Coordinates of C-alpha atoms in Angstrom, one line a residue:
Chain A
M1 CA 54.9 0.7 -4.7
L2 CA 51.1 0.4 -4.5
D3 CA 51.6 -0.7 -0.9
D4 CA 52.1 2.9 0.2
F5 CA 48.8 4.6 0.8
F6 CA 50.2 8.0 -0.2
I7 CA 51.4 6.7 -3.6
R8 CA 48.0 5.2 -4.2
A9 CA 46.3 8.4 -3.4
L10 CA 48.7 10.3 -5.6
L11 CA 48.1 7.9 -8.5
A12 CA 44.3 7.9 -8.1
G13 CA 44.2 11.7 -7.8
T14 CA 46.3 12.5 -10.8
G15 CA 44.5 9.8 -12.9
L16 CA 41.2 11.6 -12.0
A17 CA 42.6 15.0 -12.7
L18 CA 43.6 14.0 -16.2
T19 CA 40.0 13.1 -17.0
T20 CA 38.4 16.1 -15.2
G21 CA 40.5 18.5 -17.2
P22 CA 38.9 18.1 -20.7
L23 CA 35.5 17.4 -19.2
G24 CA 35.7 20.5 -17.0
C25 CA 36.5 22.6 -20.1
F26 CA 33.2 21.5 -21.6
V27 CA 31.4 22.2 -18.3
I28 CA 32.7 25.7 -18.5
W29 CA 32.2 26.3 -22.2
R30 CA 28.7 24.9 -22.0
R31 CA 27.9 26.8 -18.8
M32 CA 27.0 23.6 -17.0
A33 CA 28.6 24.1 -13.6
Y34 CA 25.4 23.8 -11.8
F35 CA 24.5 20.8 -13.9
G36 CA 27.7 19.1 -12.8
D37 CA 26.9 19.9 -9.2
T38 CA 23.4 18.3 -9.6
M39 CA 24.8 15.1 -11.0
A40 CA 27.3 15.0 -8.2
H41 CA 24.7 15.5 -5.5
S42 CA 22.6 12.7 -7.0
A43 CA 25.6 10.4 -6.3
L44 CA 24.5 10.2 -2.7
L45 CA 21.2 8.7 -3.8
G46 CA 23.3 6.2 -5.8
V47 CA 25.2 5.4 -2.6
A48 CA 22.0 4.8 -0.7
L49 CA 20.5 2.6 -3.4
S50 CA 23.7 0.6 -3.7
L51 CA 23.6 -0.1 0.0
L52 CA 19.8 -0.9 0.0
F53 CA 20.0 -3.3 -2.9
Q54 CA 23.6 -4.4 -2.3
M55 CA 24.8 -3.4 -5.7
N56 CA 28.2 -2.3 -6.8
L57 CA 28.8 1.2 -5.6
T58 CA 30.3 2.7 -8.7
I59 CA 27.8 1.2 -11.1
S60 CA 24.9 2.4 -8.9
V61 CA 26.3 5.9 -8.6
F62 CA 26.9 6.0 -12.4
A63 CA 23.3 4.8 -13.1
V64 CA 21.7 7.3 -10.8
A65 CA 23.7 10.2 -12.2
A66 CA 22.9 9.1 -15.7
I67 CA 19.2 8.8 -15.0
V68 CA 19.1 12.3 -13.3
S69 CA 20.8 13.8 -16.4
L70 CA 18.3 12.1 -18.7
A71 CA 15.4 13.3 -16.4
L72 CA 16.7 16.8 -16.8
L73 CA 16.7 16.5 -20.6
L74 CA 13.1 15.3 -20.6
L75 CA 12.0 18.0 -18.1
Q76 CA 13.8 20.6 -20.2
K77 CA 11.9 19.5 -23.3
R78 CA 8.6 20.0 -21.5
G79 CA 9.8 23.6 -21.0
S80 CA 7.5 24.5 -18.1
L81 CA 10.3 25.5 -15.7
S82 CA 13.6 27.1 -16.3
T83 CA 16.7 24.9 -16.3
D84 CA 18.2 26.4 -13.1
A85 CA 14.9 25.7 -11.2
L86 CA 14.9 22.1 -12.5
L87 CA 18.5 21.7 -11.5
G88 CA 17.8 23.1 -8.0
I89 CA 14.9 20.6 -7.6
L90 CA 16.8 17.6 -8.9
S91 CA 20.0 18.5 -7.0
H92 CA 18.6 18.7 -3.6
A93 CA 15.9 16.2 -4.0
T94 CA 18.3 13.5 -4.9
L95 CA 20.7 14.5 -2.1
A96 CA 17.9 14.6 0.5
T97 CA 16.3 11.4 -0.7
G98 CA 19.7 9.7 -0.4
L99 CA 20.1 10.9 3.1
V100 CA 16.7 9.8 4.1
I101 CA 17.1 6.3 2.7
V102 CA 20.5 6.0 4.5
S103 CA 18.9 6.9 7.8
F104 CA 16.3 4.2 7.3
M105 CA 18.9 1.6 7.0
T106 CA 19.7 1.3 10.7
W107 CA 21.6 -1.9 10.0
V108 CA 24.4 -0.2 8.0
R109 CA 26.9 2.2 9.4
I110 CA 28.3 4.4 6.6
D111 CA 30.9 7.1 6.8
L112 CA 28.8 9.9 5.4
V113 CA 31.6 12.4 5.7
G114 CA 33.8 10.1 3.6
F115 CA 31.2 10.2 0.8
L116 CA 30.6 13.9 1.0
F117 CA 34.2 15.0 1.2
G118 CA 36.1 12.0 -0.1
D119 CA 38.8 9.9 1.5
I120 CA 41.6 9.7 -1.0
L121 CA 44.0 8.4 1.5
A122 CA 41.9 5.2 1.9
V123 CA 41.9 4.2 -1.8
T124 CA 42.6 0.6 -2.5
P125 CA 44.7 -0.8 -5.4
Q126 CA 41.4 -1.7 -7.0
D127 CA 40.2 1.9 -6.7
V128 CA 43.4 3.0 -8.5
S129 CA 42.9 0.6 -11.3
L130 CA 39.2 1.7 -11.5
V131 CA 40.3 5.4 -11.8
W132 CA 42.9 4.6 -14.5
G133 CA 40.8 2.1 -16.4
G134 CA 37.7 4.4 -16.3
G135 CA 39.8 7.5 -16.9
I136 CA 41.4 6.0 -20.1
L137 CA 38.0 5.0 -21.3
V138 CA 36.7 8.5 -20.7
L139 CA 39.7 10.1 -22.4
F140 CA 39.4 7.8 -25.5
A141 CA 35.7 8.7 -25.7
I142 CA 36.5 12.4 -25.5
V143 CA 39.1 12.2 -28.2
Y144 CA 36.8 10.2 -30.4
L145 CA 33.9 12.6 -29.9
W146 CA 36.0 15.7 -29.9
R147 CA 34.9 17.4 -33.1
P148 CA 31.1 16.8 -32.6
L149 CA 31.5 17.9 -28.9
I150 CA 33.3 21.1 -29.8
A151 CA 31.1 21.9 -32.8
S152 CA 27.9 21.4 -30.8
T153 CA 29.3 23.4 -27.9
V154 CA 29.8 26.3 -30.3
N155 CA 26.4 25.9 -32.0
P156 CA 24.2 22.8 -31.9
E157 CA 22.3 23.8 -35.0
L158 CA 25.5 24.4 -37.0
A159 CA 26.7 21.0 -35.9
A160 CA 23.4 19.4 -36.9
A161 CA 23.3 21.1 -40.3
E162 CA 26.8 19.9 -41.1
G163 CA 26.0 16.3 -40.1
L164 CA 27.6 16.0 -36.6
E165 CA 24.6 14.8 -34.6
P166 CA 24.8 17.2 -31.6
E167 CA 22.2 15.2 -29.6
R168 CA 24.4 12.1 -29.7
A169 CA 27.4 14.1 -28.5
R170 CA 25.4 15.7 -25.7
L171 CA 24.1 12.3 -24.5
A172 CA 27.6 10.9 -24.6
F173 CA 28.9 13.9 -22.7
M174 CA 26.3 13.3 -20.0
L175 CA 27.2 9.7 -19.7
L176 CA 30.9 10.6 -19.4
M177 CA 30.1 13.1 -16.7
A178 CA 28.2 10.4 -14.8
L179 CA 31.1 8.0 -15.1
V180 CA 33.6 10.6 -13.9
I181 CA 31.4 11.5 -11.0
A182 CA 31.1 7.8 -10.0
I183 CA 34.9 7.5 -10.2
A184 CA 35.6 10.8 -8.4
M185 CA 33.3 10.4 -5.5
K186 CA 35.7 8.4 -3.4
I187 CA 38.6 10.8 -4.1
V188 CA 37.3 14.3 -3.6
G189 CA 33.7 13.5 -2.5
I190 CA 30.3 14.4 -3.7
L191 CA 30.4 18.0 -2.6
L192 CA 33.7 18.8 -4.2
I193 CA 33.7 17.0 -7.5
T194 CA 32.6 20.0 -9.5
S195 CA 35.5 22.1 -8.2
L196 CA 38.0 19.6 -9.7
L197 CA 36.1 20.0 -12.9
I198 CA 35.8 23.8 -13.0
I199 CA 38.8 25.3 -11.2
P200 CA 41.6 23.7 -13.3
A201 CA 39.7 24.5 -16.5
A202 CA 39.1 28.1 -15.5
T203 CA 42.7 28.5 -14.7
A204 CA 43.7 27.0 -18.0
R205 CA 41.7 29.5 -20.0
R206 CA 44.2 32.2 -19.8
F207 CA 47.1 30.1 -20.9
S208 CA 45.4 28.5 -23.9
A209 CA 45.1 29.6 -27.5
S210 CA 42.9 26.7 -28.6
P211 CA 40.3 24.3 -27.0
E212 CA 42.7 21.4 -27.4
V213 CA 45.5 23.3 -25.5
M214 CA 43.0 24.3 -22.8
A215 CA 41.9 20.7 -22.2
V216 CA 45.5 19.5 -21.8
V217 CA 46.6 22.4 -19.6
A218 CA 43.5 21.9 -17.4
S219 CA 44.5 18.2 -17.0
L220 CA 48.1 19.2 -16.0
L221 CA 46.9 21.9 -13.6
G222 CA 44.5 19.5 -12.0
A223 CA 47.3 16.9 -11.5
I224 CA 49.5 19.6 -9.9
A225 CA 46.6 20.6 -7.6
V226 CA 46.1 17.0 -6.6
A227 CA 49.8 16.5 -5.8
G228 CA 50.0 19.9 -4.0
G229 CA 46.8 19.2 -2.0
L230 CA 48.0 15.7 -1.0
F231 CA 51.4 16.9 0.2
G232 CA 49.7 19.8 2.0
S233 CA 47.3 17.4 3.6
L234 CA 50.1 15.2 4.8
K235 CA 52.2 18.1 6.1
F236 CA 49.4 20.1 7.8
D237 CA 47.2 17.1 8.7
T238 CA 44.2 18.6 6.8
P239 CA 41.4 16.6 5.1
S240 CA 42.7 15.5 1.7
G241 CA 39.7 16.3 -0.5
P242 CA 39.3 19.9 0.6
S243 CA 43.1 20.3 0.6
I244 CA 43.2 19.4 -3.1
V245 CA 40.5 21.9 -3.9
V246 CA 42.3 24.6 -1.9
A247 CA 45.5 23.8 -3.8
A248 CA 43.5 24.2 -7.1
L249 CA 42.2 27.5 -5.8
A250 CA 45.7 28.6 -4.9
I251 CA 46.9 27.9 -8.5
F252 CA 43.9 29.8 -9.9
L253 CA 44.5 32.8 -7.7
F254 CA 48.2 32.7 -8.4
S255 CA 47.6 32.6 -12.2
L256 CA 45.2 35.5 -11.8
L257 CA 46.9 38.1 -9.7
P258 CA 50.6 38.8 -10.0
W259 CA 51.5 38.5 -13.7
R260 CA 48.4 39.5 -15.5
R261 CA 50.0 42.4 -17.4
R262 CA 53.1 40.6 -18.4
A263 CA 51.3 37.5 -19.5
E264 CA 49.1 39.6 -21.8
E265 CA 52.1 41.2 -23.4
G266 CA 53.5 37.8 -24.1
A267 CA 56.4 38.3 -21.8
I268 CA 55.9 35.5 -19.3
Q269 CA 59.1 35.2 -17.3
P270 CA 59.9 31.9 -15.6
D271 CA 58.9 32.4 -12.1
T272 CA 61.3 30.9 -9.6
G273 CA 58.3 30.2 -7.4
G274 CA 58.2 32.0 -4.1
H275 CA 54.7 31.1 -3.2
H276 CA 55.2 28.3 -0.7
Chain B
M1 CA 5.2 27.9 -60.3
L2 CA 8.5 26.6 -59.0
Q3 CA 11.8 26.8 -60.8
T4 CA 11.3 27.0 -64.5
N5 CA 15.0 27.1 -65.2
P6 CA 15.7 24.5 -67.8
S7 CA 19.1 23.6 -66.4
T8 CA 17.5 22.0 -63.3
S9 CA 17.1 18.6 -64.9
P10 CA 19.1 16.8 -62.2
P11 CA 17.1 16.5 -59.0
P12 CA 17.1 19.7 -56.8
L13 CA 19.5 19.7 -53.8
V14 CA 16.6 20.1 -51.5
S15 CA 12.9 20.5 -52.0
L16 CA 10.1 21.3 -49.6
S17 CA 6.5 20.4 -50.2
A18 CA 3.7 21.7 -48.0
A19 CA 6.2 21.7 -45.2
G20 CA 5.3 23.3 -41.8
V21 CA 6.6 23.5 -38.3
R22 CA 4.4 23.7 -35.2
R23 CA 5.5 24.6 -31.7
K24 CA 3.4 24.8 -28.6
G25 CA 0.2 24.7 -30.6
R26 CA 1.2 27.4 -33.0
W27 CA 2.3 27.0 -36.6
L28 CA 5.6 28.9 -37.0
V29 CA 5.3 28.4 -40.7
R30 CA 3.3 26.1 -42.9
G31 CA 2.6 25.2 -46.5
V32 CA 6.0 26.0 -47.7
D33 CA 6.9 24.8 -51.2
F34 CA 10.2 25.4 -52.9
S35 CA 13.3 23.8 -54.1
I36 CA 16.9 24.8 -54.6
A37 CA 18.9 23.5 -57.5
R38 CA 22.7 23.7 -58.0
G39 CA 23.8 27.1 -59.0
E40 CA 20.5 28.7 -57.9
I41 CA 20.1 31.5 -55.3
V42 CA 16.9 31.5 -53.4
T43 CA 16.2 34.4 -51.0
L44 CA 13.7 34.2 -48.2
I45 CA 12.4 37.5 -47.0
G46 CA 9.7 38.4 -44.6
P47 CA 9.0 40.3 -41.4
N48 CA 10.3 39.2 -38.0
G49 CA 8.8 35.9 -36.9
S50 CA 7.6 35.1 -40.3
G51 CA 9.3 31.7 -40.3
K52 CA 12.4 32.4 -42.4
S53 CA 14.9 30.8 -40.1
T54 CA 12.5 27.9 -39.3
T55 CA 12.1 27.3 -43.0
A56 CA 15.8 27.3 -43.6
K57 CA 16.4 24.9 -40.7
M58 CA 13.7 22.6 -42.2
A59 CA 15.5 22.6 -45.5
I60 CA 18.8 21.5 -44.0
G61 CA 17.3 19.0 -41.6
V62 CA 18.0 20.8 -38.3
T63 CA 14.3 21.0 -37.7
R64 CA 11.9 18.2 -38.7
P65 CA 8.7 19.3 -40.4
D66 CA 5.5 18.6 -38.5
E67 CA 3.6 18.3 -41.8
G68 CA 4.6 18.0 -45.4
H69 CA 7.9 16.7 -46.8
V70 CA 11.4 17.8 -47.1
T71 CA 13.7 15.8 -49.4
R72 CA 17.4 16.2 -49.9
I73 CA 19.8 14.5 -52.2
P74 CA 21.7 11.8 -50.4
S75 CA 24.9 13.0 -48.6
L76 CA 24.1 16.7 -49.3
R77 CA 27.0 18.7 -48.0
V78 CA 25.7 21.9 -46.3
G79 CA 27.6 25.0 -45.3
Y80 CA 25.6 26.9 -42.7
V81 CA 25.9 30.4 -41.3
P82 CA 23.3 30.5 -38.5
Q83 CA 21.5 33.7 -37.6
K84 CA 22.8 33.8 -34.0
L85 CA 26.1 32.4 -33.0
A86 CA 27.7 33.5 -29.8
I87 CA 31.0 31.9 -28.9
D88 CA 31.5 31.9 -25.1
W89 CA 34.5 33.9 -24.2
T90 CA 35.7 30.9 -22.1
M91 CA 36.5 29.0 -25.2
P92 CA 39.8 30.0 -26.8
L93 CA 39.1 29.9 -30.6
T94 CA 41.1 31.5 -33.3
V95 CA 39.7 32.1 -36.8
D96 CA 42.0 29.4 -38.1
R97 CA 40.6 26.9 -35.6
L98 CA 37.0 28.0 -36.3
M99 CA 37.5 26.9 -40.0
T100 CA 37.9 23.3 -39.0
L101 CA 35.0 23.3 -36.5
T102 CA 33.0 20.6 -38.3
Q103 CA 35.6 18.8 -40.4
P104 CA 39.3 18.8 -41.0
L105 CA 40.4 20.8 -44.0
R106 CA 43.5 21.3 -46.1
G107 CA 45.5 24.4 -45.3
R108 CA 45.2 25.7 -48.7
D109 CA 41.4 25.5 -48.7
I110 CA 41.3 27.4 -45.4
D111 CA 43.6 30.0 -46.8
A112 CA 41.5 30.3 -50.0
A113 CA 38.3 30.8 -48.0
L114 CA 39.9 33.4 -45.7
E115 CA 41.4 35.2 -48.8
A116 CA 38.0 35.2 -50.5
T117 CA 36.3 36.8 -47.5
G118 CA 39.1 39.2 -47.0
I119 CA 40.1 38.2 -43.5
R120 CA 43.3 36.3 -44.1
H121 CA 45.2 38.7 -42.0
L122 CA 42.9 37.7 -39.1
A123 CA 43.6 34.0 -39.3
R124 CA 45.3 34.0 -35.9
A125 CA 42.9 36.4 -34.2
E126 CA 40.6 35.1 -31.5
V127 CA 37.0 35.1 -32.7
Q128 CA 35.8 36.9 -29.6
H129 CA 38.0 39.9 -30.6
L130 CA 36.5 40.3 -34.1
S131 CA 34.1 43.0 -35.0
G132 CA 30.6 42.0 -36.0
G133 CA 31.4 42.3 -39.7
E134 CA 34.7 40.4 -39.4
F135 CA 32.9 37.7 -37.5
Q136 CA 30.3 37.3 -40.2
R137 CA 33.1 37.0 -42.7
A138 CA 34.8 34.4 -40.6
L139 CA 31.5 32.4 -40.4
L140 CA 31.1 32.7 -44.2
A141 CA 34.7 31.6 -44.7
R142 CA 34.1 28.6 -42.5
A143 CA 31.0 27.7 -44.4
I144 CA 32.6 27.9 -47.9
A145 CA 35.9 26.3 -46.9
R146 CA 34.2 22.9 -46.7
K147 CA 33.0 23.3 -50.3
P148 CA 29.3 22.7 -49.7
D149 CA 26.7 21.7 -52.2
L150 CA 24.3 24.0 -50.5
L151 CA 25.2 27.2 -48.7
V152 CA 22.6 28.4 -46.2
L153 CA 23.2 32.0 -45.0
D154 CA 20.8 33.2 -42.3
E155 CA 21.2 37.0 -42.5
P156 CA 24.8 36.9 -43.4
V157 CA 25.2 40.7 -43.6
Q158 CA 24.0 41.5 -40.0
G159 CA 26.5 43.8 -38.3
V160 CA 28.1 44.6 -41.6
D161 CA 28.2 48.2 -42.8
F162 CA 26.7 49.1 -46.1
A163 CA 29.9 48.9 -48.1
G164 CA 30.8 45.6 -46.5
E165 CA 27.3 44.4 -47.3
I166 CA 27.9 45.1 -50.9
A167 CA 31.2 43.3 -50.8
L168 CA 29.7 40.3 -49.1
Y169 CA 26.8 40.0 -51.6
D170 CA 29.4 40.3 -54.4
L171 CA 31.3 37.5 -52.7
I172 CA 28.2 35.3 -52.5
K173 CA 27.6 35.8 -56.2
T174 CA 31.2 34.9 -56.9
I175 CA 30.9 31.8 -54.8
R176 CA 27.8 30.7 -56.7
N177 CA 29.5 31.4 -60.0
T178 CA 32.7 29.6 -59.3
T179 CA 31.6 26.6 -57.3
G180 CA 28.1 26.2 -58.7
C181 CA 26.6 25.5 -55.3
G182 CA 23.0 26.3 -54.4
I183 CA 22.5 29.2 -52.0
L184 CA 19.6 29.8 -49.6
L185 CA 19.8 33.3 -48.4
I186 CA 17.7 34.8 -45.7
S187 CA 17.3 38.5 -45.6
H188 CA 15.8 40.5 -42.9
D189 CA 16.5 43.7 -44.8
L190 CA 13.4 43.7 -46.9
H191 CA 14.6 46.6 -48.9
V192 CA 17.8 45.0 -50.0
V193 CA 17.7 41.9 -52.0
M194 CA 20.4 40.5 -54.1
A195 CA 19.9 41.2 -57.7
E196 CA 21.4 37.8 -58.6
T197 CA 18.6 36.0 -56.7
D198 CA 16.8 33.7 -59.0
T199 CA 13.8 33.3 -56.7
V200 CA 12.6 35.5 -53.9
I201 CA 10.2 33.9 -51.5
C202 CA 8.3 36.2 -49.3
L203 CA 7.2 34.5 -46.1
N204 CA 4.7 35.5 -43.5
G205 CA 3.9 32.3 -41.7
H206 CA 3.2 30.9 -45.1
V207 CA 4.5 31.7 -48.6
C208 CA 3.1 35.1 -49.3
C209 CA 4.4 35.4 -52.8
R210 CA 7.4 34.4 -54.9
G211 CA 9.2 35.1 -58.1
T212 CA 12.1 37.1 -59.4
P213 CA 13.0 40.2 -57.3
E214 CA 11.1 42.5 -59.7
A215 CA 8.0 40.3 -59.8
V216 CA 7.8 40.0 -56.1
S217 CA 8.2 43.7 -55.5
R218 CA 5.3 44.3 -57.8
S219 CA 3.0 41.4 -56.7
P220 CA -0.3 42.4 -55.0
E221 CA 0.4 40.1 -52.0
Y222 CA 3.8 41.7 -51.4
L223 CA 2.3 45.2 -51.6
R224 CA -0.5 44.2 -49.3
L225 CA 1.9 42.7 -46.7
F226 CA 4.5 45.4 -46.8
G227 CA 2.5 48.5 -47.8
A228 CA 1.8 50.2 -51.0
R229 CA 4.8 52.4 -50.8
A230 CA 7.1 49.3 -50.9
G231 CA 6.6 48.8 -54.6
Q232 CA 7.0 52.5 -55.5
T233 CA 10.5 52.7 -54.3
L234 CA 12.0 49.9 -56.3
A235 CA 15.4 51.2 -57.1
F236 CA 18.7 49.9 -58.4
Y237 CA 21.7 50.4 -56.4
S238 CA 24.7 50.3 -58.7
H239 CA 28.0 50.9 -57.3
H240 CA 31.5 51.3 -58.7
H241 CA 34.4 50.0 -56.7
D242 CA 37.0 52.6 -57.6
H243 CA 39.2 51.5 -54.7
T244 CA 39.7 48.6 -52.4
H245 CA 41.0 48.7 -48.8
L246 CA 43.8 46.2 -48.4
P247 CA 44.2 44.2 -45.2
D248 CA 47.2 46.2 -44.3
G249 CA 45.3 49.4 -44.4
R250 CA 46.6 50.7 -47.7
V251 CA 44.3 51.4 -50.6
L252 CA 44.3 49.8 -54.0
H253 CA 42.8 52.1 -56.7
S254 CA 41.1 51.1 -59.9
D255 CA 44.1 52.3 -61.9
G256 CA 46.2 49.7 -60.1
T257 CA 48.1 52.2 -57.9
V258 CA 48.4 51.7 -54.2
T259 CA 48.3 54.6 -51.7
D260 CA 48.1 54.9 -47.9
H261 CA 44.8 56.8 -47.9
C262 CA 41.8 57.2 -50.1
H263 CA 41.3 60.9 -50.4
P264 CA 38.6 61.5 -53.0
D265 CA 40.7 64.0 -55.0
D266 CA 44.1 62.6 -55.0
G267 CA 44.0 61.7 -58.7
H268 CA 43.5 58.0 -58.4
H269 CA 39.7 58.1 -58.6
H270 CA 38.4 57.8 -62.1
E271 CA 34.7 57.7 -61.8
D272 CA 34.0 58.5 -65.4
S273 CA 36.2 55.8 -66.8
L274 CA 34.4 53.0 -65.1
P275 CA 32.3 50.7 -67.2
V276 CA 28.8 52.0 -67.3
G277 CA 25.7 50.1 -66.7
R278 CA 27.3 47.5 -64.4
A279 CA 24.6 46.6 -62.0
G280 CA 25.6 46.2 -58.4
P281 CA 25.0 43.1 -56.5
M282 CA 21.8 44.3 -55.0
R283 CA 18.9 46.5 -55.7
I284 CA 16.6 48.4 -53.4
V285 CA 13.3 46.7 -53.5
H286 CA 11.6 48.6 -50.8
A287 CA 12.2 51.6 -48.7
H288 CA 11.6 51.9 -45.0
G289 CA 8.5 53.9 -44.3
P290 CA 6.0 54.2 -41.5
N291 CA 3.6 51.8 -43.1
C292 CA 5.9 49.4 -44.8
G293 CA 4.9 46.7 -42.4
C294 CA 8.3 45.1 -42.0
G295 CA 7.8 44.9 -38.3
D296 CA 10.9 46.9 -37.5
H297 CA 9.3 49.9 -36.0
G298 CA 7.0 48.8 -33.2
D299 CA 3.8 46.9 -33.1
E300 CA 2.0 48.4 -36.1
K301 CA 0.3 45.9 -38.3
P302 CA 0.3 46.2 -42.0
E303 CA -3.1 47.5 -43.2
G304 CA -5.5 45.9 -45.5
N305 CA -4.4 42.3 -45.6
P306 CA -7.4 40.2 -44.7
G307 CA -6.6 36.6 -44.6
T308 CA -2.9 36.6 -44.8
L309 CA -2.0 37.4 -41.2
Q310 CA -5.0 35.8 -39.6
E311 CA -4.0 32.3 -40.5
R312 CA -1.2 32.4 -38.1
G313 CA -2.3 33.2 -34.6
D314 CA -5.4 31.1 -34.4
A315 CA -3.9 27.7 -35.3

């Protein structure tokens, strides 16, 4: 089964979507969309360093993303610049540094477009097992940390007062983000990772009555977007990463426009789906 | 000068000694001494920026003191209602789900807490749709549902109308009486202090004065800080509940009848038959005046307080 590149892509994409669902919810609740973007952009520096020192790509991307998020924490504590300015600096500084380092290495030829926009159709069986192995790890960690994460998202001081160690939860959250970015890079690419975090979660908000439901719905919507995007990519011969994002956007818009009134009155009728 | 209550023979839940917090070269508050025992209500009052919230956060370990010591009994269970809590609209959260934010609870404890705060009918409502007063009640319900040893309420009556304020203070008193927990209450409303408070601590970057509500309102330091008129307007607010508004909108009268409305002269109101002399849960300690110095009306500085205010800015 894994011999077929399309099945592999489907498996890798849905596996990734399952982890980006709950994580994306936290990105939205904590208003960290730009933060996610910054960590994703830093992945290119990770790519460059892994080529320079001939390290494992995933580990190197994870390490750089984790270091960037820790650097942000330290800079925030100094409090001399606003968070969005710091993010702007880190985001583009790491992206640019990565590009410069890559250009120095004349002896390697890398597919820059592949890293920026992903190449899900080229995933290997090893990639699939990495996605699922890493994804299950991330999901277990999220379930284990769920209460402290939710409580410190609502109010860190409240969580601290009632013994839930919000700083630990925040650190764990950043490491999980770094891990997911390292996993996701090959599938949707550095520039599009945040969209897979944010769009399904944003779509899920309207259909969810609790944080738990929202996390699950975001995962499912993400998986649908991956499948839809891949089939679209196959049918129309479009790039796969952007196609997945476009599919996610289509679901978001579809959830937004036609049945807003009815949904709010609790009378959601099964739609026989005329949007294809 | 601390608690002289003879029933505090077991160690206090929390005690602060010479504790202070410094941020960016400025002492937010320093030299704070007090302790809270089981069953005791301590109220912190003081102008804006006087370090009330900082002191409370030090007491419960959210903020570490930069000088002095804070000691808590081991495994102190805290219920906290922070001063500011905004739940992002992107997070779907019902009142029911809010209850178990920091720990799982039994259904009947949740129901009891919602019942006590009078918002049981809102259990399934999204917190973003609650009014300010309802939200405060939900936060209070959440804090008491976990049966804390120490309840810390940072301005719990903000956004609550006057009648609701009375009801909430009544409830706080009841919680103390039934559960025996210690309560640290922060009041921004200088003129309204719970009568059941055992100790009022008036802060202004340091402890300005302390004692029973009456003693504080008469102390020279308090008068210097908040203006001479503050002490003259000490008044009791006593109230009589002759009817209660039920969650479904009907009205329960003191004679036990239930009506749809509460018209003053529909025969259900029996002002004269109420027990006399029942003090309400609060008293007016100080009225709002142009020189009261509470910091609520512009930049005016309280007059005639050499020493007390100067210690802050120049540290």
